C-alpha positions as YAML, in Angstrom:
chain: A
units: angstrom
residues:
- id: 1
  name: GLY
  ca: [-16.26, 98.90, 105.82]
- id: 2
  name: LEU
  ca: [-14.10, 99.83, 108.81]
- id: 3
  name: ALA
  ca: [-11.10, 97.86, 107.51]
- id: 4
  name: ASN
  ca: [-11.16, 99.94, 104.30]
- id: 5
  name: ARG
  ca: [-10.84, 103.16, 106.33]
- id: 6
  name: LEU
  ca: [-7.85, 101.99, 108.38]
- id: 7
  name: PRO
  ca: [-4.30, 102.46, 107.13]
- id: 8
  name: PRO
  ca: [-2.87, 99.06, 106.06]
- id: 9
  name: GLU
  ca: [-0.20, 99.18, 108.80]
- id: 10
  name: ARG
  ca: [-3.00, 99.33, 111.43]
- id: 11
  name: VAL
  ca: [-4.73, 96.13, 110.24]
- id: 12
  name: CYS
  ca: [-3.60, 92.88, 111.84]
- id: 13
  name: ALA
  ca: [-4.13, 89.41, 110.42]
- id: 14
  name: ARG
  ca: [-4.79, 87.85, 113.83]
- id: 15
  name: LEU
  ca: [-6.59, 89.08, 116.92]
- id: 16
  name: GLU
  ca: [-3.51, 88.14, 118.97]
- id: 17
  name: ASP
  ca: [-1.40, 90.56, 116.89]
- id: 18
  name: ALA
  ca: [-3.95, 93.36, 117.30]
- id: 19
  name: VAL
  ca: [-4.09, 92.85, 121.07]
- id: 20
  name: ALA
  ca: [-0.28, 92.86, 121.30]
- id: 21
  name: GLU
  ca: [-0.09, 96.08, 119.29]
- id: 22
  name: ALA
  ca: [-2.77, 97.76, 121.41]
- id: 23
  name: GLU
  ca: [-1.06, 96.61, 124.59]
- id: 24
  name: ALA
  ca: [2.30, 97.99, 123.42]
- id: 25
  name: ALA
  ca: [0.67, 101.36, 122.66]
- id: 26
  name: LEU
  ca: [-1.01, 101.40, 126.08]
- id: 27
  name: LEU
  ca: [2.23, 100.55, 127.87]
- id: 28
  name: ALA
  ca: [4.06, 103.27, 125.92]
- id: 29
  name: ARG
  ca: [1.38, 105.80, 126.86]
- id: 30
  name: HIS
  ca: [1.72, 104.90, 130.55]
- id: 31
  name: ALA
  ca: [5.49, 104.41, 130.59]
- id: 32
  name: GLY
  ca: [5.86, 106.50, 133.73]
- id: 33
  name: HIS
  ca: [3.78, 103.96, 135.66]
- id: 34
  name: VAL
  ca: [5.72, 100.89, 134.54]
- id: 35
  name: ILE
  ca: [8.89, 99.92, 136.38]
- id: 36
  name: GLU
  ca: [11.40, 99.88, 133.54]
- id: 37
  name: ASP
  ca: [14.60, 99.54, 135.56]
- id: 38
  name: GLY
  ca: [13.27, 96.63, 137.55]
- id: 39
  name: PHE
  ca: [13.75, 95.72, 141.18]
- id: 40
  name: SER
  ca: [16.56, 94.34, 143.25]
- id: 41
  name: ALA
  ca: [15.61, 91.00, 144.84]
- id: 42
  name: GLU
  ca: [15.14, 92.76, 148.18]
- id: 43
  name: ALA
  ca: [13.03, 95.59, 146.73]
- id: 44
  name: GLY
  ca: [10.90, 93.10, 144.77]
- id: 45
  name: LEU
  ca: [10.12, 91.07, 147.89]
- id: 46
  name: LEU
  ca: [9.37, 94.24, 149.86]
- id: 47
  name: ALA
  ca: [7.04, 95.37, 147.05]
- id: 48
  name: LEU
  ca: [5.03, 92.18, 147.64]
- id: 49
  name: GLY
  ca: [4.18, 93.58, 151.06]
- id: 50
  name: MET
  ca: [6.57, 91.40, 153.01]
- id: 51
  name: PRO
  ca: [8.15, 92.95, 156.13]
- id: 52
  name: GLN
  ca: [11.91, 93.52, 156.14]
- id: 53
  name: ALA
  ca: [12.56, 90.68, 158.63]
- id: 54
  name: ALA
  ca: [10.80, 88.16, 156.36]
- id: 55
  name: VAL
  ca: [12.69, 89.45, 153.31]
- id: 56
  name: THR
  ca: [15.99, 89.15, 155.17]
- id: 57
  name: ALA
  ca: [15.14, 85.53, 156.07]
- id: 58
  name: LEU
  ca: [14.07, 84.71, 152.50]
- id: 59
  name: LEU
  ca: [16.92, 86.31, 150.49]
- id: 60
  name: PRO
  ca: [19.57, 83.63, 151.21]
- id: 61
  name: ARG
  ca: [17.10, 80.97, 150.01]
- id: 62
  name: VAL
  ca: [16.39, 82.40, 146.55]
- id: 63
  name: SER
  ca: [18.51, 82.35, 143.41]
- id: 64
  name: GLU
  ca: [18.56, 85.02, 140.74]
- id: 65
  name: LEU
  ca: [18.02, 83.87, 137.14]
- id: 66
  name: ALA
  ca: [18.11, 85.62, 133.77]
- id: 67
  name: PHE
  ca: [16.33, 84.70, 130.54]
- id: 68
  name: GLU
  ca: [16.62, 86.12, 127.04]
- id: 69
  name: ALA
  ca: [13.60, 87.23, 125.00]
- id: 70
  name: GLY
  ca: [11.89, 84.12, 123.63]
- id: 71
  name: ASP
  ca: [13.23, 81.77, 126.34]
- id: 72
  name: LEU
  ca: [10.79, 79.33, 127.90]
- id: 73
  name: VAL
  ca: [10.69, 80.03, 131.64]
- id: 74
  name: ILE
  ca: [7.91, 77.57, 132.53]
- id: 75
  name: ARG
  ca: [6.72, 74.67, 130.37]
- id: 76
  name: ILE
  ca: [3.15, 73.41, 130.54]
- id: 77
  name: GLY
  ca: [2.97, 69.96, 132.13]
- id: 78
  name: ASP
  ca: [6.27, 70.25, 134.03]
- id: 79
  name: ARG
  ca: [6.17, 69.12, 137.64]
- id: 80
  name: SER
  ca: [8.53, 71.83, 138.88]
- id: 81
  name: THR
  ca: [7.61, 73.31, 142.24]
- id: 82
  name: SER
  ca: [9.42, 76.62, 142.02]
- id: 83
  name: VAL
  ca: [7.96, 80.10, 142.10]
- id: 84
  name: PHE
  ca: [9.47, 83.10, 140.33]
- id: 85
  name: LEU
  ca: [9.33, 86.76, 141.26]
- id: 86
  name: LEU
  ca: [9.73, 88.86, 138.14]
- id: 87
  name: LEU
  ca: [12.23, 91.62, 138.86]
- id: 88
  name: GLU
  ca: [12.83, 93.01, 135.38]
- id: 89
  name: GLY
  ca: [11.31, 92.52, 131.94]
- id: 90
  name: ARG
  ca: [8.01, 91.04, 130.81]
- id: 91
  name: LEU
  ca: [6.70, 87.48, 130.72]
- id: 92
  name: ASP
  ca: [3.91, 86.16, 128.47]
- id: 93
  name: VAL
  ca: [1.64, 83.35, 129.65]
- id: 94
  name: THR
  ca: [0.56, 81.32, 126.61]
- id: 95
  name: LEU
  ca: [-1.68, 78.34, 125.86]
- id: 96
  name: ALA
  ca: [-1.92, 76.16, 122.78]
- id: 97
  name: VAL
  ca: [-5.12, 76.76, 120.80]
- id: 98
  name: THR
  ca: [-6.21, 74.10, 118.33]
- id: 99
  name: GLY
  ca: [-5.65, 75.34, 114.79]
- id: 100
  name: GLU
  ca: [-4.46, 78.74, 116.04]
- id: 101
  name: GLY
  ca: [-0.99, 78.01, 117.39]
- id: 102
  name: ARG
  ca: [-0.37, 79.80, 120.68]
- id: 103
  name: MET
  ca: [-2.55, 82.37, 122.38]
- id: 104
  name: ARG
  ca: [-1.20, 84.85, 124.92]
- id: 105
  name: VAL
  ca: [-3.52, 84.97, 127.91]
- id: 106
  name: ALA
  ca: [-1.54, 87.35, 130.14]
- id: 107
  name: THR
  ca: [1.57, 89.47, 130.28]
- id: 108
  name: PHE
  ca: [3.31, 89.96, 133.61]
- id: 109
  name: ASN
  ca: [5.40, 92.98, 134.61]
- id: 110
  name: PRO
  ca: [8.00, 93.37, 137.37]
- id: 111
  name: GLY
  ca: [6.71, 92.66, 140.85]
- id: 112
  name: THR
  ca: [4.60, 89.67, 139.78]
- id: 113
  name: LEU
  ca: [4.87, 86.16, 141.21]
- id: 114
  name: VAL
  ca: [4.72, 83.43, 138.56]
- id: 115
  name: GLY
  ca: [4.33, 79.69, 139.11]
- id: 116
  name: GLU
  ca: [2.76, 80.03, 142.52]
- id: 117
  name: MET
  ca: [0.07, 77.38, 141.92]
- id: 118
  name: ALA
  ca: [2.62, 74.63, 141.21]
- id: 119
  name: LEU
  ca: [4.56, 75.61, 144.32]
- id: 120
  name: LEU
  ca: [1.49, 75.27, 146.53]
- id: 121
  name: SER
  ca: [-0.31, 72.37, 144.89]
- id: 122
  name: GLY
  ca: [2.49, 70.27, 143.44]
- id: 123
  name: THR
  ca: [0.39, 69.84, 140.28]
- id: 124
  name: PRO
  ca: [1.85, 70.13, 136.75]
- id: 125
  name: ARG
  ca: [2.28, 73.58, 135.23]
- id: 126
  name: SER
  ca: [-0.90, 74.80, 133.56]
- id: 127
  name: ALA
  ca: [0.61, 77.08, 130.89]
- id: 128
  name: ASP
  ca: [3.82, 78.04, 129.16]
- id: 129
  name: VAL
  ca: [5.54, 81.22, 130.35]
- id: 130
  name: VAL
  ca: [7.86, 82.83, 127.81]
- id: 131
  name: ALA
  ca: [10.17, 85.81, 128.22]
- id: 132
  name: ARG
  ca: [8.76, 88.61, 126.05]
- id: 133
  name: THR
  ca: [11.85, 90.73, 126.76]
- id: 134
  name: PRO
  ca: [15.10, 89.96, 128.54]
- id: 135
  name: VAL
  ca: [14.04, 88.94, 132.04]
- id: 136
  name: ARG
  ca: [15.60, 88.87, 135.47]
- id: 137
  name: CYS
  ca: [13.84, 87.10, 138.32]
- id: 138
  name: VAL
  ca: [14.38, 85.34, 141.60]
- id: 139
  name: CYS
  ca: [13.45, 81.71, 142.02]
- id: 140
  name: LEU
  ca: [12.34, 79.96, 145.19]
- id: 141
  name: GLU
  ca: [12.22, 76.15, 145.23]
- id: 142
  name: MET
  ca: [9.82, 74.16, 147.40]
- id: 143
  name: GLU
  ca: [12.73, 72.73, 149.39]
- id: 144
  name: ALA
  ca: [13.80, 76.26, 150.35]
- id: 145
  name: LEU
  ca: [10.23, 77.11, 151.37]
- id: 146
  name: THR
  ca: [10.14, 73.97, 153.52]
- id: 147
  name: GLN
  ca: [13.37, 75.03, 155.23]
- id: 148
  name: LEU
  ca: [12.04, 78.56, 155.69]
- id: 149
  name: ARG
  ca: [8.86, 77.19, 157.24]
- id: 150
  name: ARG
  ca: [10.94, 75.17, 159.70]
- id: 151
  name: ASP
  ca: [13.53, 77.89, 160.48]
- id: 152
  name: ASP
  ca: [11.36, 81.01, 160.36]
- id: 153
  name: PRO
  ca: [7.61, 80.26, 160.30]
- id: 154
  name: GLU
  ca: [6.78, 83.98, 160.47]
- id: 155
  name: ALA
  ca: [8.73, 84.68, 157.25]
- id: 156
  name: ALA
  ca: [7.12, 81.67, 155.55]
- id: 157
  name: TRP
  ca: [3.71, 82.96, 156.60]
- id: 158
  name: HIS
  ca: [4.40, 86.36, 155.03]
- id: 159
  name: LEU
  ca: [5.53, 84.70, 151.80]
- id: 160
  name: LEU
  ca: [2.34, 82.62, 151.69]
- id: 161
  name: ILE
  ca: [0.28, 85.78, 152.19]
- id: 162
  name: ALA
  ca: [2.10, 87.38, 149.23]
- id: 163
  name: ILE
  ca: [1.42, 84.27, 147.14]
- id: 164
  name: SER
  ca: [-2.28, 84.32, 148.11]
- id: 165
  name: ARG
  ca: [-2.49, 87.98, 147.00]
- id: 166
  name: GLN
  ca: [-1.07, 87.01, 143.61]
- id: 167
  name: ILE
  ca: [-3.58, 84.17, 143.28]
- id: 168
  name: GLU
  ca: [-6.36, 86.61, 144.13]
- id: 169
  name: ARG
  ca: [-5.17, 89.08, 141.44]
- id: 170
  name: ASN
  ca: [-5.00, 86.26, 138.90]
- id: 171
  name: LEU
  ca: [-8.50, 85.07, 139.80]
- id: 172
  name: ARG
  ca: [-9.92, 88.59, 139.48]
- id: 173
  name: MET
  ca: [-8.26, 88.90, 136.05]
- id: 174
  name: VAL
  ca: [-9.81, 85.60, 134.91]
- id: 175
  name: ASN
  ca: [-13.22, 86.60, 136.29]
- id: 176
  name: ALA
  ca: [-13.10, 89.88, 134.37]
- id: 177
  name: ALA
  ca: [-12.17, 88.03, 131.17]
- id: 178
  name: VAL
  ca: [-15.05, 85.55, 131.61]
- id: 179
  name: VAL
  ca: [-17.55, 88.39, 132.16]
- id: 180
  name: SER
  ca: [-16.20, 90.19, 129.10]
- id: 181
  name: TYR
  ca: [-16.50, 87.06, 126.94]
- id: 182
  name: GLU
  ca: [-20.03, 86.40, 128.21]
- id: 183
  name: GLU
  ca: [-21.08, 89.97, 127.42]
- id: 184
  name: GLU
  ca: [-19.54, 89.70, 123.96]
- id: 185
  name: ALA
  ca: [-21.29, 86.38, 123.31]
- id: 186
  name: CYS
  ca: [-24.67, 87.75, 124.47]
- id: 187
  name: SER
  ca: [-24.24, 90.81, 122.27]
- id: 188
  name: PHE
  ca: [-23.34, 88.60, 119.30]
- id: 189
  name: LEU
  ca: [-26.38, 86.37, 119.85]
- id: 190
  name: LYS
  ca: [-28.74, 89.37, 120.12]
- id: 191
  name: GLU
  ca: [-27.49, 90.63, 116.75]
- id: 192
  name: ARG
  ca: [-28.40, 87.30, 115.14]
...
């Protein structure tokens, strides 16, 4: 009977829509904590915890890119070996779900590295990444990382540490989701 007590504009047809609406409300409530203006390339790299010398060595090797809302930034299955640092805007990570269309599994905000697994492993992209809003980011190609490793191993090391921190954050996010789903499934089974 809960649906009957909710105003019609608060009822969503799909779980994905409800999650997106709740997320938008949460982001609006915490707007002071979200970087709305974005980063410069230098500030974004510094925010990853890289020292100034490493950032100075890396900046000439990256290119700045812009995407419009709805643009595909990364396509699942591509063999690209570039990594992106989101400077401004929001990116959605989506997967195809049989019979459901697409499901958003994460939304990234400025200061997030995206595509780091393909850069390190050379394996095909594991998800689509779509610009939720207009996006500005820097892109580092594997060739540039190889040159950086040769020319300035210390700077390359600091970049790899930043990438490993992003992988760790992603893994913790997945672990939390798995625990949540397991708890939900156990609760559902107990009710039966």
